[in-house]
mmCIF file of C-alpha atoms in Angstrom:
data_model
loop_
_atom_site.group_PDB
_atom_site.id
_atom_site.type_symbol
_atom_site.label_atom_id
_atom_site.label_comp_id
_atom_site.label_asym_id
_atom_site.label_seq_id
_atom_site.Cartn_x
_atom_site.Cartn_y
_atom_site.Cartn_z
ATOM 1 C CA MET A 1 63.921 61.031 90.721
ATOM 2 C CA ALA A 2 67.225 62.664 90.979
ATOM 3 C CA ARG A 3 68.849 63.993 87.750
ATOM 4 C CA GLU A 4 72.432 63.451 87.004
ATOM 5 C CA LEU A 5 74.926 66.193 87.519
ATOM 6 C CA ARG A 6 76.291 67.299 84.113
ATOM 7 C CA ILE A 7 79.525 69.257 83.621
ATOM 8 C CA PHE A 8 80.362 70.797 80.263
ATOM 9 C CA ARG A 9 82.822 73.197 78.630
ATOM 10 C CA THR A 10 80.834 76.284 77.540
ATOM 11 C CA SER A 11 81.032 80.198 77.442
ATOM 12 C CA PRO A 12 81.019 82.216 80.480
ATOM 13 C CA PHE A 13 78.391 84.360 78.692
ATOM 14 C CA GLU A 14 75.853 81.374 78.522
ATOM 15 C CA PRO A 15 72.716 82.503 80.475
ATOM 16 C CA MET A 16 73.267 79.686 83.255
ATOM 17 C CA ALA A 17 76.807 80.776 83.758
ATOM 18 C CA GLN A 18 75.751 84.294 84.092
ATOM 19 C CA GLU A 19 73.525 83.360 87.045
ATOM 20 C CA LEU A 20 76.559 82.139 88.924
ATOM 21 C CA LEU A 21 78.939 84.790 87.735
ATOM 22 C CA VAL A 22 77.104 88.190 87.677
ATOM 23 C CA PRO A 23 75.838 89.301 91.173
ATOM 24 C CA PRO A 24 71.940 89.559 91.010
ATOM 25 C CA LYS A 25 72.104 93.421 91.965
ATOM 26 C CA ALA A 26 74.994 94.380 89.861
ATOM 27 C CA ILE A 27 74.800 97.575 87.890
ATOM 28 C CA GLU A 28 77.616 96.615 85.512
ATOM 29 C CA PRO A 29 78.522 93.050 84.689
ATOM 30 C CA PRO A 30 81.865 91.945 85.865
ATOM 31 C CA ASP A 31 84.703 91.657 83.190
ATOM 32 C CA LEU A 32 84.669 88.054 82.039
ATOM 33 C CA THR A 33 87.490 88.389 79.393
ATOM 34 C CA ASP A 34 90.060 86.206 81.450
ATOM 35 C CA LEU A 35 87.437 83.306 81.312
ATOM 36 C CA THR A 36 87.352 83.367 77.453
ATOM 37 C CA GLY A 37 90.038 83.170 74.634
ATOM 38 C CA PRO A 38 92.145 80.376 73.127
ATOM 39 C CA ASN A 39 93.894 79.718 76.318
ATOM 40 C CA ALA A 40 90.883 79.609 78.534
ATOM 41 C CA TYR A 41 88.623 76.514 79.427
ATOM 42 C CA PHE A 42 85.268 77.449 81.140
ATOM 43 C CA PHE A 43 83.277 74.678 82.782
ATOM 44 C CA LEU A 44 79.794 74.676 84.006
ATOM 45 C CA ALA A 45 77.895 72.235 86.339
ATOM 46 C CA GLU A 46 74.275 71.911 86.051
ATOM 47 C CA ARG A 47 71.431 69.436 87.304
ATOM 48 C CA ALA A 48 68.026 69.536 85.893
ATOM 49 C CA GLY A 49 68.726 72.783 83.933
ATOM 50 C CA ARG A 50 69.829 74.669 87.161
ATOM 51 C CA PRO A 51 73.422 76.066 87.436
ATOM 52 C CA LEU A 52 75.110 74.798 90.455
ATOM 53 C CA GLY A 53 78.776 75.747 89.942
ATOM 54 C CA CYS A 54 81.569 76.892 87.488
ATOM 55 C CA ILE A 55 85.208 76.917 87.161
ATOM 56 C CA ALA A 56 87.745 78.139 84.506
ATOM 57 C CA LEU A 57 91.438 77.410 83.846
ATOM 58 C CA ARG A 58 93.872 79.721 81.784
ATOM 59 C CA ASN A 59 96.945 78.262 80.406
ATOM 60 C CA GLU A 60 99.565 80.672 81.459
ATOM 61 C CA GLY A 61 102.447 78.463 79.832
ATOM 62 C CA SER A 62 104.266 77.674 83.108
ATOM 63 C CA PHE A 63 101.383 77.092 85.196
ATOM 64 C CA GLY A 64 97.453 76.996 85.218
ATOM 65 C CA LEU A 65 95.378 79.784 86.606
ATOM 66 C CA ILE A 66 92.061 78.922 88.092
ATOM 67 C CA THR A 67 89.503 81.588 87.844
ATOM 68 C CA GLY A 68 85.720 82.003 87.937
ATOM 69 C CA PHE A 69 85.386 79.389 90.635
ATOM 70 C CA HIS A 70 81.710 79.773 91.871
ATOM 71 C CA PHE A 71 79.384 77.465 93.269
ATOM 72 C CA LYS A 72 75.761 77.688 94.838
ATOM 73 C CA PRO A 73 76.203 78.158 98.884
ATOM 74 C CA GLU A 74 74.032 74.944 99.275
ATOM 75 C CA GLU A 75 76.803 73.030 97.343
ATOM 76 C CA THR A 76 79.506 74.101 99.890
ATOM 77 C CA HIS A 77 79.689 70.772 101.693
ATOM 78 C CA SER A 78 78.724 68.535 98.661
ATOM 79 C CA SER A 79 81.271 66.978 96.476
ATOM 80 C CA LEU A 80 80.609 69.636 93.730
ATOM 81 C CA PRO A 81 83.685 71.734 94.363
ATOM 82 C CA GLU A 82 86.024 68.796 94.384
ATOM 83 C CA ILE A 83 84.363 67.610 91.231
ATOM 84 C CA LEU A 84 84.834 71.028 89.485
ATOM 85 C CA VAL A 85 88.577 71.149 90.570
ATOM 86 C CA GLU A 86 89.166 67.529 89.390
ATOM 87 C CA GLN A 87 87.714 68.581 85.979
ATOM 88 C CA ILE A 88 90.236 71.523 85.903
ATOM 89 C CA GLU A 89 93.108 69.222 86.940
ATOM 90 C CA THR A 90 92.268 66.887 84.064
ATOM 91 C CA GLN A 91 92.312 69.731 81.613
ATOM 92 C CA ALA A 92 95.653 71.072 83.115
ATOM 93 C CA ARG A 93 97.367 67.598 82.957
ATOM 94 C CA SER A 94 96.372 67.353 79.300
ATOM 95 C CA LEU A 95 98.080 70.639 78.617
ATOM 96 C CA ARG A 96 101.108 69.205 80.658
ATOM 97 C CA LEU A 97 100.927 72.199 83.260
ATOM 98 C CA PRO A 98 103.058 71.506 86.130
ATOM 99 C CA VAL A 99 101.090 73.512 88.823
ATOM 100 C CA LEU A 100 97.766 74.959 89.300
ATOM 101 C CA ARG A 101 97.501 78.483 91.150
ATOM 102 C CA VAL A 102 94.446 80.560 92.247
ATOM 103 C CA TRP A 103 93.996 83.790 93.891
ATOM 104 C CA VAL A 104 91.111 83.859 96.462
ATOM 105 C CA GLY A 105 89.833 86.926 98.498
ATOM 106 C CA ASP A 106 89.021 87.125 102.224
ATOM 107 C CA MET A 107 85.301 87.196 101.466
ATOM 108 C CA HIS A 108 85.277 83.825 99.804
ATOM 109 C CA ALA A 109 85.792 81.324 102.759
ATOM 110 C CA ASN A 110 83.879 78.634 101.225
ATOM 111 C CA VAL A 111 86.060 78.726 98.104
ATOM 112 C CA ARG A 112 89.290 78.562 100.388
ATOM 113 C CA ALA A 113 87.838 75.679 102.221
ATOM 114 C CA ALA A 114 87.198 73.788 99.131
ATOM 115 C CA LEU A 115 90.742 74.465 97.698
ATOM 116 C CA VAL A 116 92.303 73.032 101.031
ATOM 117 C CA ARG A 117 90.095 69.991 100.736
ATOM 118 C CA CYS A 118 91.620 69.513 97.157
ATOM 119 C CA GLY A 119 95.206 69.708 98.311
ATOM 120 C CA PHE A 120 95.882 73.402 97.532
ATOM 121 C CA PHE A 121 98.051 75.282 100.043
ATOM 122 C CA PRO A 122 98.672 78.965 100.526
ATOM 123 C CA ASP A 123 101.962 80.406 99.260
ATOM 124 C CA GLY A 124 104.174 80.853 102.193
ATOM 125 C CA ASP A 125 105.825 83.921 100.660
ATOM 126 C CA ALA A 126 102.534 85.934 100.235
ATOM 127 C CA ASP A 127 101.853 88.997 102.313
ATOM 128 C CA ALA A 128 99.752 88.084 105.272
ATOM 129 C CA ASP A 129 97.817 91.063 105.328
ATOM 130 C CA ALA A 130 96.942 90.915 101.581
ATOM 131 C CA GLU A 131 93.208 90.890 100.892
ATOM 132 C CA LEU A 132 93.979 88.115 98.055
ATOM 133 C CA LYS A 133 95.931 85.135 98.936
ATOM 134 C CA LEU A 134 97.596 82.813 96.294
ATOM 135 C CA PHE A 135 96.965 79.149 96.790
ATOM 136 C CA GLU A 136 98.732 76.449 94.632
ATOM 137 C CA ARG A 137 98.995 72.689 94.115
ATOM 138 C CA PRO A 138 101.655 70.898 91.995
ATOM 139 C CA LEU A 139 100.239 68.362 89.556
ATOM 140 C CA ASN A 140 103.261 65.994 89.534
ATOM 141 C CA LYS A 141 103.006 62.818 91.346
ATOM 142 C CA ARG A 142 105.388 63.540 93.983
ATOM 143 C CA VAL A 143 104.340 66.739 95.672
ATOM 144 C CA GLN A 144 106.981 68.839 97.137
ATOM 145 C CA LEU A 145 105.860 71.033 99.825
ATOM 146 C CA PRO A 146 107.320 74.522 100.188
ATOM 147 C CA PRO A 147 109.799 75.012 103.103
ATOM 148 C CA SER A 148 107.320 76.995 104.900
ATOM 149 C CA LEU A 149 105.160 73.955 105.445
ATOM 150 C CA THR A 150 107.847 71.341 105.996
ATOM 151 C CA ALA A 151 109.326 70.548 109.517
ATOM 152 C CA LYS A 152 112.585 72.395 110.164
ATOM 153 C CA GLY A 153 115.731 70.131 110.486
ATOM 154 C CA ARG A 154 114.633 67.261 108.474
#
């Protein structure tokens, strides 16, 4: 019998979250301070006591910054990444944030693909050779695409 997916707000220092956030062979744990504090919202997805993914939102005042977006490789083509992003969107809307932004490294193609499926687009002004790329998504109902993604002359 399949168990339900459970998504809940917790600390990134919780043992199940650590399984997703800390590489198995890490000598030093990564700095997780950007996932904590009064302006941070960290969510964990689990099924049957097994962590499947996590995501965090930082309220930066004029925008929401997504950090700590991780999921198990076997969840790449499932609906889990979209469900996690939807959780963050709901939180950002409750904070009345107009846009979500996220920096994604070249090594995280599965995260990039999930963001694109969720309607995020790369910042057209970003350096094409940069190792990290900025993706964003407006949260207002009328999405206005940046000039780099619209047809010229229209």
